[in-house]
Amino acid sequence: MVSHEAVNFLLVFGATAAIASLAAIGIFQASIDHKVVNVTELDQAGHSRYQRKDAATGETRRRPNVIMLLAEDLGYGDLKCMGHPYARTPNIDSIARDGMKFMSFHSTGKTCAPARGGLMTGNNPSSMKYYYGDDGFDINNMLTVTELFHNSGYRTGHVGKWHIGDEENMKNGVYGIDYVKKRAGGESDYWYKDETVYDAAIEYIKDNREEPFYLNVWGHVAHSPIKPKEHLADMFDDVKVKKEDFGKHFWPKLKLSQSLNKDLDRNMAYYLGGLFSMDYNVGRLLKTIDELGLRNDTIIAFTGDHGAATMGRGSSTSQNMLGYCGGLRDYKHSYYEGGVRVPFLVRW
């Protein structure tokens, strides 16, 4: 079950003014114009900034950890819980089962950097004078969610993909992030692209479990190229693709995939294997949270940066780019629903 406090937290990712709503759970107090105010060792009720008062029981509890899991080029319909007919994503689905699933959540951008910029600042990307994919947020005078958490006493971390500024500035302390660890997609890893990303995330959680923390975990699945290890694709040997199992907007993509490689079932198996690897790694993180006894004190949110990518023709694995936008029209790089409506799941 997701509390109203968790719903208030989610608003930070959707609108600038909604950052103020986080004061309701005592994470920080901020005005609508993003100026942090009244951040002290004790809040107005006399509680430590590492604690909060449970609205239901009146008990004083530690302030919740927050973990933001971000997938790349993930289609709106790429998860089992979002309607994919063949995907096996039990760990990610459990976030929806035990929490809340948002059916009409939209990214702030149709491509990578604009989407991530909106996620980090709560601002429309067009409001930024400089392209923050290269120049970052400081030159745009934009306050980030990580700065807000940092300024109110949280430990803050970021592991995985960056693309929110020059990588020369990707170092501890930037945007209020205490710990920054870039991890590229490991194409040859046994558990595929995100294995080392989640290794770093799990290490961070273990090292910071004693105090409240905020952590970005930005993975690389399902960005091209799509070529996971054979053992992952082999798990889906039983899948027989039928176009009728998908919305009609997906049919041309299936046709193009088969024109590039006639074995459409195998093309789909590679894509599904990549999704399964992502789910496996998310499961490792969820298990760590449970083993450390942090489940009741940790908000976990999962989303994608924007819609699934279109299918290219320029590589030997193009036919495997079978991201599914759940029957919605179009893909990444488009402002039609398929380009910007994304899964959003949260558990607390």
mmCIF file of C-alpha atoms in Angstrom:
data_model
loop_
_atom_site.group_PDB
_atom_site.id
_atom_site.type_symbol
_atom_site.label_atom_id
_atom_site.label_comp_id
_atom_site.label_asym_id
_atom_site.label_seq_id
_atom_site.Cartn_x
_atom_site.Cartn_y
_atom_site.Cartn_z
ATOM 1 C CA MET A 1 0.000 0.000 0.000
ATOM 2 C CA VAL A 2 1.271 3.481 -0.908
ATOM 3 C CA SER A 3 0.566 6.286 1.549
ATOM 4 C CA HIS A 4 -0.530 9.812 0.684
ATOM 5 C CA GLU A 5 2.959 10.880 1.756
ATOM 6 C CA ALA A 6 4.452 8.789 -1.039
ATOM 7 C CA VAL A 7 2.033 10.294 -3.554
ATOM 8 C CA ASN A 8 3.134 13.753 -2.464
ATOM 9 C CA PHE A 9 6.734 12.683 -3.036
ATOM 10 C CA LEU A 10 5.950 11.624 -6.589
ATOM 11 C CA LEU A 11 4.805 15.091 -7.490
ATOM 12 C CA VAL A 12 8.384 16.354 -7.381
ATOM 13 C CA PHE A 13 8.933 14.548 -10.664
ATOM 14 C CA GLY A 14 5.931 16.092 -12.364
ATOM 15 C CA ALA A 15 5.790 19.797 -11.547
ATOM 16 C CA THR A 16 8.071 22.487 -10.178
ATOM 17 C CA ALA A 17 5.717 23.848 -7.537
ATOM 18 C CA ALA A 18 5.032 20.383 -6.153
ATOM 19 C CA ILE A 19 8.487 20.235 -4.566
ATOM 20 C CA ALA A 20 6.910 22.106 -1.673
ATOM 21 C CA SER A 21 4.641 19.134 -0.968
ATOM 22 C CA LEU A 22 7.618 17.139 0.262
ATOM 23 C CA ALA A 23 7.491 19.159 3.446
ATOM 24 C CA ALA A 24 4.501 16.999 4.360
ATOM 25 C CA ILE A 25 6.798 14.076 5.080
ATOM 26 C CA GLY A 26 9.555 16.205 6.556
ATOM 27 C CA ILE A 27 12.182 15.468 3.930
ATOM 28 C CA PHE A 28 12.757 19.176 3.451
ATOM 29 C CA GLN A 29 10.924 22.476 3.413
ATOM 30 C CA ALA A 30 11.054 24.466 0.221
ATOM 31 C CA SER A 31 9.189 27.375 -1.262
ATOM 32 C CA ILE A 32 7.591 27.216 -4.669
ATOM 33 C CA ASP A 33 10.415 29.255 -6.201
ATOM 34 C CA HIS A 34 12.866 26.500 -5.174
ATOM 35 C CA LYS A 35 14.556 28.413 -2.364
ATOM 36 C CA VAL A 36 15.329 26.037 0.478
ATOM 37 C CA VAL A 37 14.162 27.409 3.822
ATOM 38 C CA ASN A 38 14.230 26.401 7.471
ATOM 39 C CA VAL A 39 16.609 23.457 7.084
ATOM 40 C CA THR A 40 17.945 22.962 10.604
ATOM 41 C CA GLU A 41 19.004 20.147 12.899
ATOM 42 C CA LEU A 42 15.469 20.073 14.353
ATOM 43 C CA ASP A 43 12.197 20.619 12.536
ATOM 44 C CA GLN A 44 9.330 22.665 13.972
ATOM 45 C CA ALA A 45 8.047 19.670 15.927
ATOM 46 C CA GLY A 46 11.439 19.184 17.556
ATOM 47 C CA HIS A 47 12.374 16.037 15.659
ATOM 48 C CA SER A 48 15.824 15.269 14.338
ATOM 49 C CA ARG A 49 16.122 15.852 10.627
ATOM 50 C CA TYR A 50 16.798 12.118 10.338
ATOM 51 C CA GLN A 51 13.354 11.343 11.752
ATOM 52 C CA ARG A 52 9.701 11.907 10.952
ATOM 53 C CA LYS A 53 6.439 11.449 12.820
ATOM 54 C CA ASP A 54 4.182 8.719 11.438
ATOM 55 C CA ALA A 55 0.823 10.337 10.654
ATOM 56 C CA ALA A 56 -1.120 7.152 11.391
ATOM 57 C CA THR A 57 0.512 5.949 14.617
ATOM 58 C CA GLY A 58 2.127 9.072 16.019
ATOM 59 C CA GLU A 59 5.392 7.173 16.346
ATOM 60 C CA THR A 60 8.695 8.827 15.512
ATOM 61 C CA ARG A 61 10.458 7.007 12.680
ATOM 62 C CA ARG A 62 13.499 7.674 10.556
ATOM 63 C CA ARG A 63 12.849 9.675 7.439
ATOM 64 C CA PRO A 64 12.449 7.429 4.410
ATOM 65 C CA ASN A 65 15.210 6.546 2.024
ATOM 66 C CA VAL A 66 14.343 7.278 -1.609
ATOM 67 C CA ILE A 67 15.597 5.179 -4.525
ATOM 68 C CA MET A 68 14.840 6.293 -8.094
ATOM 69 C CA LEU A 69 15.238 3.453 -10.612
ATOM 70 C CA LEU A 70 15.400 4.707 -14.196
ATOM 71 C CA ALA A 71 15.346 2.509 -17.296
ATOM 72 C CA GLU A 72 16.460 3.698 -20.724
ATOM 73 C CA ASP A 73 14.356 3.498 -23.891
ATOM 74 C CA LEU A 74 11.757 1.384 -22.093
ATOM 75 C CA GLY A 75 8.372 1.225 -23.780
ATOM 76 C CA TYR A 76 5.150 1.963 -21.910
ATOM 77 C CA GLY A 77 4.072 -1.640 -22.483
ATOM 78 C CA ASP A 78 7.410 -3.401 -21.933
ATOM 79 C CA LEU A 79 6.615 -4.765 -18.453
ATOM 80 C CA LYS A 80 4.306 -7.643 -17.638
ATOM 81 C CA CYS A 81 2.389 -5.430 -15.243
ATOM 82 C CA MET A 82 1.921 -2.890 -18.053
ATOM 83 C CA GLY A 83 0.432 -5.430 -20.423
ATOM 84 C CA HIS A 84 3.285 -7.035 -22.376
ATOM 85 C CA PRO A 85 2.082 -10.475 -23.530
ATOM 86 C CA TYR A 86 5.472 -12.215 -23.215
ATOM 87 C CA ALA A 87 7.680 -10.243 -20.808
ATOM 88 C CA ARG A 88 8.741 -11.777 -17.493
ATOM 89 C CA THR A 89 9.395 -8.986 -15.030
ATOM 90 C CA PRO A 90 8.253 -10.318 -11.629
ATOM 91 C CA ASN A 91 10.519 -8.144 -9.502
ATOM 92 C CA ILE A 92 9.553 -4.861 -11.133
ATOM 93 C CA ASP A 93 5.917 -6.000 -11.184
ATOM 94 C CA SER A 94 6.124 -6.508 -7.423
ATOM 95 C CA ILE A 95 6.708 -2.767 -6.974
ATOM 96 C CA ALA A 96 3.336 -2.180 -8.629
ATOM 97 C CA ARG A 97 1.677 -5.072 -6.787
ATOM 98 C CA ASP A 98 2.817 -3.896 -3.371
ATOM 99 C CA GLY A 99 2.518 -0.211 -4.170
ATOM 100 C CA MET A 100 0.953 1.922 -6.872
ATOM 101 C CA LYS A 101 0.953 1.857 -10.672
ATOM 102 C CA PHE A 102 0.427 5.113 -12.556
ATOM 103 C CA MET A 103 -1.306 4.592 -15.903
ATOM 104 C CA SER A 104 -0.874 8.081 -17.361
ATOM 105 C CA PHE A 105 2.569 9.243 -16.275
ATOM 106 C CA HIS A 106 4.492 11.294 -18.835
ATOM 107 C CA SER A 107 8.146 12.112 -19.274
ATOM 108 C CA THR A 108 9.185 15.744 -19.657
ATOM 109 C CA GLY A 109 11.133 14.970 -22.828
ATOM 110 C CA LYS A 110 11.049 12.752 -25.877
ATOM 111 C CA THR A 111 14.801 12.092 -25.734
ATOM 112 C CA CYS A 112 17.368 11.314 -23.069
ATOM 113 C CA ALA A 113 18.758 14.577 -21.686
ATOM 114 C CA PRO A 114 15.476 16.569 -21.669
ATOM 115 C CA ALA A 115 13.719 13.721 -19.889
ATOM 116 C CA ARG A 116 16.440 13.412 -17.260
ATOM 117 C CA GLY A 117 16.613 17.152 -16.787
ATOM 118 C CA GLY A 118 12.907 17.297 -16.044
ATOM 119 C CA LEU A 119 13.245 14.408 -13.621
ATOM 120 C CA MET A 120 16.086 16.104 -11.746
ATOM 121 C CA THR A 121 14.609 19.620 -11.573
ATOM 122 C CA GLY A 122 10.842 19.364 -11.984
ATOM 123 C CA ASN A 123 11.155 21.954 -14.771
ATOM 124 C CA ASN A 124 10.051 21.891 -18.370
ATOM 125 C CA PRO A 125 13.273 21.353 -20.371
ATOM 126 C CA SER A 126 12.407 24.263 -22.661
ATOM 127 C CA SER A 127 12.733 26.613 -19.694
ATOM 128 C CA MET A 128 16.491 26.030 -19.591
ATOM 129 C CA LYS A 129 18.600 28.458 -21.614
ATOM 130 C CA TYR A 130 21.538 26.090 -22.073
ATOM 131 C CA TYR A 131 21.484 22.439 -23.113
ATOM 132 C CA TYR A 132 22.094 20.640 -19.863
ATOM 133 C CA GLY A 133 23.032 17.400 -21.587
ATOM 134 C CA ASP A 134 26.355 19.189 -22.140
ATOM 135 C CA ASP A 135 26.305 22.221 -19.863
ATOM 136 C CA GLY A 136 24.479 20.916 -16.805
ATOM 137 C CA PHE A 137 22.081 22.590 -14.368
ATOM 138 C CA ASP A 138 24.271 25.122 -12.569
ATOM 139 C CA ILE A 139 24.678 27.356 -15.620
ATOM 140 C CA ASN A 140 20.878 27.248 -15.999
ATOM 141 C CA ASN A 141 20.447 28.287 -12.355
ATOM 142 C CA MET A 142 18.310 25.214 -11.724
ATOM 143 C CA LEU A 143 18.017 23.550 -8.333
ATOM 144 C CA THR A 144 17.949 19.759 -8.388
ATOM 145 C CA VAL A 145 16.074 17.273 -6.248
ATOM 146 C CA THR A 146 19.433 15.886 -5.097
ATOM 147 C CA GLU A 147 20.447 19.335 -3.805
ATOM 148 C CA LEU A 148 17.200 19.594 -1.861
ATOM 149 C CA PHE A 149 17.756 16.234 -0.208
ATOM 150 C CA HIS A 150 21.424 17.018 0.441
ATOM 151 C CA ASN A 151 20.619 20.395 1.981
ATOM 152 C CA SER A 152 18.243 18.771 4.456
ATOM 153 C CA GLY A 153 20.736 16.240 5.725
ATOM 154 C CA TYR A 154 20.259 13.287 3.402
ATOM 155 C CA ARG A 155 23.144 11.367 1.946
ATOM 156 C CA THR A 156 22.835 11.464 -1.820
ATOM 157 C CA GLY A 157 24.152 9.163 -4.539
ATOM 158 C CA HIS A 158 24.017 8.584 -8.275
ATOM 159 C CA VAL A 159 25.119 5.427 -10.091
ATOM 160 C CA GLY A 160 24.876 4.483 -13.765
ATOM 161 C CA LYS A 161 24.266 6.687 -16.769
ATOM 162 C CA TRP A 162 24.826 10.455 -16.577
ATOM 163 C CA HIS A 163 23.929 12.729 -19.549
ATOM 164 C CA ILE A 164 23.082 15.701 -17.326
ATOM 165 C CA GLY A 165 26.238 17.716 -17.936
ATOM 166 C CA ASP A 166 29.836 17.452 -19.051
ATOM 167 C CA GLU A 167 31.328 14.211 -17.778
ATOM 168 C CA GLU A 168 34.433 16.139 -16.663
ATOM 169 C CA ASN A 169 32.206 17.620 -13.958
ATOM 170 C CA MET A 170 30.789 14.218 -13.005
ATOM 171 C CA LYS A 171 32.334 14.086 -9.585
ATOM 172 C CA ASN A 172 31.323 13.943 -5.938
ATOM 173 C CA GLY A 173 29.541 17.113 -4.854
ATOM 174 C CA VAL A 174 28.003 18.099 -8.197
ATOM 175 C CA TYR A 175 24.270 18.958 -7.937
ATOM 176 C CA GLY A 176 24.406 18.119 -4.244
ATOM 177 C CA ILE A 177 25.309 14.488 -4.969
ATOM 178 C CA ASP A 178 27.761 13.193 -2.375
ATOM 179 C CA TYR A 179 28.709 10.067 -4.321
ATOM 180 C CA VAL A 180 28.794 9.758 -8.115
ATOM 181 C CA LYS A 181 29.683 6.491 -9.818
ATOM 182 C CA LYS A 182 29.399 6.232 -13.577
ATOM 183 C CA ARG A 183 28.805 2.750 -14.911
ATOM 184 C CA ALA A 184 28.647 2.118 -18.650
ATOM 185 C CA GLY A 185 26.463 -0.635 -20.050
ATOM 186 C CA GLY A 186 28.286 -3.954 -19.765
ATOM 187 C CA GLU A 187 27.373 -5.658 -23.024
ATOM 188 C CA SER A 188 29.398 -8.775 -22.164
ATOM 189 C CA ASP A 189 28.295 -9.127 -18.532
ATOM 190 C CA TYR A 190 26.476 -12.333 -17.631
ATOM 191 C CA TRP A 191 23.478 -10.346 -16.413
ATOM 192 C CA TYR A 192 23.884 -7.880 -19.273
ATOM 193 C CA LYS A 193 24.107 -4.111 -19.291
ATOM 194 C CA ASP A 194 23.011 -3.146 -15.803
ATOM 195 C CA GLU A 195 24.906 -5.691 -13.722
ATOM 196 C CA THR A 196 27.689 -3.294 -12.675
ATOM 197 C CA VAL A 197 25.207 -0.429 -12.209
ATOM 198 C CA TYR A 198 23.267 -2.446 -9.651
ATOM 199 C CA ASP A 199 26.489 -3.734 -8.073
ATOM 200 C CA ALA A 200 27.384 -0.119 -7.351
ATOM 201 C CA ALA A 201 23.856 0.674 -6.142
ATOM 202 C CA ILE A 202 23.816 -2.246 -3.723
ATOM 203 C CA GLU A 203 27.233 -1.268 -2.393
ATOM 204 C CA TYR A 204 25.995 2.291 -1.831
ATOM 205 C CA ILE A 205 22.896 1.099 0.029
ATOM 206 C CA LYS A 206 24.946 -1.119 2.326
ATOM 207 C CA ASP A 207 27.436 1.655 3.039
ATOM 208 C CA ASN A 208 24.726 4.239 3.829
ATOM 209 C CA ARG A 209 22.033 2.158 5.501
ATOM 210 C CA GLU A 210 22.387 3.832 8.908
ATOM 211 C CA GLU A 211 21.122 7.252 7.779
ATOM 212 C CA PRO A 212 18.458 8.425 5.309
ATOM 213 C CA PHE A 213 19.669 8.541 1.718
ATOM 214 C CA TYR A 214 18.500 9.435 -1.775
ATOM 215 C CA LEU A 215 19.881 7.354 -4.651
ATOM 216 C CA ASN A 216 19.544 7.574 -8.435
ATOM 217 C CA VAL A 217 20.037 4.223 -10.173
ATOM 218 C CA TRP A 218 20.096 4.961 -13.889
ATOM 219 C CA GLY A 219 20.414 1.834 -16.008
ATOM 220 C CA HIS A 220 21.018 1.197 -19.711
ATOM 221 C CA VAL A 221 18.404 -1.413 -20.654
ATOM 222 C CA ALA A 222 16.684 -1.237 -23.130
ATOM 223 C CA HIS A 223 18.941 1.039 -25.192
ATOM 224 C CA SER A 224 20.481 -0.326 -28.375
ATOM 225 C CA PRO A 225 22.352 -2.439 -29.185
ATOM 226 C CA ILE A 226 20.101 -5.267 -27.993
ATOM 227 C CA LYS A 227 22.264 -8.381 -27.775
ATOM 228 C CA PRO A 228 22.196 -10.009 -24.348
ATOM 229 C CA LYS A 229 23.987 -13.260 -23.625
ATOM 230 C CA GLU A 230 22.509 -16.318 -25.311
ATOM 231 C CA HIS A 231 21.361 -17.832 -22.018
ATOM 232 C CA LEU A 232 19.012 -14.883 -21.531
ATOM 233 C CA ALA A 233 17.487 -15.187 -24.988
ATOM 234 C CA ASP A 234 17.222 -18.970 -24.583
ATOM 235 C CA MET A 235 14.839 -18.437 -21.673
ATOM 236 C CA PHE A 236 12.255 -17.291 -24.215
ATOM 237 C CA ASP A 237 12.561 -20.113 -26.741
ATOM 238 C CA ASP A 238 8.913 -20.933 -26.065
ATOM 239 C CA VAL A 239 7.685 -17.532 -27.289
ATOM 240 C CA LYS A 240 5.869 -17.584 -30.627
ATOM 241 C CA VAL A 241 5.158 -14.061 -31.761
ATOM 242 C CA LYS A 242 1.649 -13.241 -32.945
ATOM 243 C CA LYS A 243 0.985 -9.704 -34.059
ATOM 244 C CA GLU A 244 -2.556 -9.943 -32.704
ATOM 245 C CA ASP A 245 -1.081 -10.059 -29.190
ATOM 246 C CA PHE A 246 -0.034 -6.416 -29.612
ATOM 247 C CA GLY A 247 -1.672 -3.124 -30.482
ATOM 248 C CA LYS A 248 -1.851 -2.299 -34.184
ATOM 249 C CA HIS A 249 0.702 0.518 -33.939
ATOM 250 C CA PHE A 250 3.302 -2.143 -33.146
ATOM 251 C CA TRP A 251 2.635 -4.278 -36.200
ATOM 252 C CA PRO A 252 4.891 -2.312 -38.601
ATOM 253 C CA LYS A 253 7.764 -2.750 -36.160
ATOM 254 C CA LEU A 254 7.252 -6.506 -36.102
ATOM 255 C CA LYS A 255 7.192 -6.538 -39.907
ATOM 256 C CA LEU A 256 10.419 -4.536 -40.130
ATOM 257 C CA SER A 257 12.117 -6.806 -37.600
ATOM 258 C CA GLN A 258 11.227 -9.877 -39.644
ATOM 259 C CA SER A 259 12.467 -8.222 -42.837
ATOM 260 C CA LEU A 260 15.869 -7.728 -41.177
ATOM 261 C CA ASN A 261 16.006 -11.262 -39.790
ATOM 262 C CA LYS A 262 13.344 -13.828 -40.635
ATOM 263 C CA ASP A 263 13.387 -15.468 -37.223
ATOM 264 C CA LEU A 264 11.034 -13.024 -35.516
ATOM 265 C CA ASP A 265 10.661 -15.267 -32.486
ATOM 266 C CA ARG A 266 14.405 -15.135 -31.853
ATOM 267 C CA ASN A 267 14.506 -11.377 -32.393
ATOM 268 C CA MET A 268 11.837 -11.023 -29.727
ATOM 269 C CA ALA A 269 13.658 -13.462 -27.431
ATOM 270 C CA TYR A 270 16.738 -11.223 -27.423
ATOM 271 C CA TYR A 271 14.662 -8.203 -26.456
ATOM 272 C CA LEU A 272 12.810 -10.109 -23.755
ATOM 273 C CA GLY A 273 16.106 -11.470 -22.444
ATOM 274 C CA GLY A 274 17.352 -7.914 -22.014
ATOM 275 C CA LEU A 275 14.208 -6.973 -20.101
ATOM 276 C CA PHE A 276 14.583 -10.055 -17.919
ATOM 277 C CA SER A 277 18.155 -9.074 -17.059
ATOM 278 C CA MET A 278 16.955 -5.633 -15.982
ATOM 279 C CA ASP A 279 14.297 -7.226 -13.805
ATOM 280 C CA TYR A 280 16.825 -9.631 -12.292
ATOM 281 C CA ASN A 281 19.077 -6.755 -11.272
ATOM 282 C CA VAL A 282 16.173 -4.798 -9.805
ATOM 283 C CA GLY A 283 15.351 -7.948 -7.831
ATOM 284 C CA ARG A 284 18.867 -8.002 -6.388
ATOM 285 C CA LEU A 285 18.387 -4.462 -5.113
ATOM 286 C CA LEU A 286 14.949 -5.208 -3.632
ATOM 287 C CA LYS A 287 16.360 -8.263 -1.885
ATOM 288 C CA THR A 288 19.156 -6.147 -0.393
ATOM 289 C CA ILE A 289 16.627 -3.648 0.957
ATOM 290 C CA ASP A 290 14.709 -6.474 2.640
ATOM 291 C CA GLU A 291 17.818 -8.165 4.039
ATOM 292 C CA LEU A 292 18.968 -4.894 5.602
ATOM 293 C CA GLY A 293 15.553 -4.371 7.210
ATOM 294 C CA LEU A 294 14.940 -1.162 5.237
ATOM 295 C CA ARG A 295 11.741 -2.102 3.411
ATOM 296 C CA ASN A 296 9.399 -0.029 5.581
ATOM 297 C CA ASP A 297 11.731 2.952 5.497
ATOM 298 C CA THR A 298 12.445 3.076 1.765
ATOM 299 C CA ILE A 299 10.442 4.629 -1.054
ATOM 300 C CA ILE A 300 11.254 2.838 -4.313
ATOM 301 C CA ALA A 301 10.146 4.361 -7.610
ATOM 302 C CA PHE A 302 10.662 2.872 -11.081
ATOM 303 C CA THR A 303 10.172 4.616 -14.402
ATOM 304 C CA GLY A 304 11.663 5.084 -17.875
ATOM 305 C CA ASP A 305 13.238 8.170 -19.409
ATOM 306 C CA HIS A 306 10.862 8.180 -22.422
ATOM 307 C CA GLY A 307 9.307 5.765 -24.895
ATOM 308 C CA ALA A 308 10.903 2.822 -26.670
ATOM 309 C CA ALA A 309 13.244 3.529 -29.573
ATOM 310 C CA THR A 310 12.333 3.088 -33.202
ATOM 311 C CA MET A 311 14.003 0.249 -35.074
ATOM 312 C CA GLY A 312 17.116 1.253 -36.962
ATOM 313 C CA ARG A 313 18.767 -0.545 -39.869
ATOM 314 C CA GLY A 314 22.411 0.197 -39.253
ATOM 315 C CA SER A 315 23.601 -2.667 -37.074
ATOM 316 C CA SER A 316 23.559 -6.446 -36.888
ATOM 317 C CA THR A 317 21.182 -6.261 -33.911
ATOM 318 C CA SER A 318 18.678 -3.697 -35.178
ATOM 319 C CA GLN A 319 16.032 -6.402 -35.593
ATOM 320 C CA ASN A 320 16.052 -6.952 -31.838
ATOM 321 C CA MET A 321 14.864 -3.414 -31.006
ATOM 322 C CA LEU A 322 11.346 -4.538 -30.218
ATOM 323 C CA GLY A 323 10.404 -2.105 -27.473
ATOM 324 C CA TYR A 324 6.616 -1.966 -27.135
ATOM 325 C CA CYS A 325 4.763 1.230 -26.303
ATOM 326 C CA GLY A 326 1.621 -0.590 -25.238
ATOM 327 C CA GLY A 327 -0.393 0.091 -28.357
ATOM 328 C CA LEU A 328 0.299 3.818 -28.211
ATOM 329 C CA ARG A 329 1.262 5.747 -31.307
ATOM 330 C CA ASP A 330 4.942 6.301 -32.153
ATOM 331 C CA TYR A 331 8.193 6.031 -30.207
ATOM 332 C CA LYS A 332 11.139 7.926 -28.754
ATOM 333 C CA HIS A 333 11.811 11.275 -30.508
ATOM 334 C CA SER A 334 8.058 11.856 -30.846
ATOM 335 C CA TYR A 335 5.603 13.798 -28.723
ATOM 336 C CA TYR A 336 2.849 11.339 -29.529
ATOM 337 C CA GLU A 337 1.909 9.233 -26.522
ATOM 338 C CA GLY A 338 4.261 6.391 -27.417
ATOM 339 C CA GLY A 339 7.206 8.769 -27.143
ATOM 340 C CA VAL A 340 6.485 10.296 -23.755
ATOM 341 C CA ARG A 341 4.069 8.122 -21.755
ATOM 342 C CA VAL A 342 6.119 5.843 -19.515
ATOM 343 C CA PRO A 343 5.568 3.318 -16.732
ATOM 344 C CA PHE A 344 5.700 4.762 -13.237
ATOM 345 C CA LEU A 345 5.593 2.458 -10.235
ATOM 346 C CA VAL A 346 6.183 3.292 -6.589
ATOM 347 C CA ARG A 347 6.284 1.286 -3.366
ATOM 348 C CA TRP A 348 6.420 2.374 0.248
#
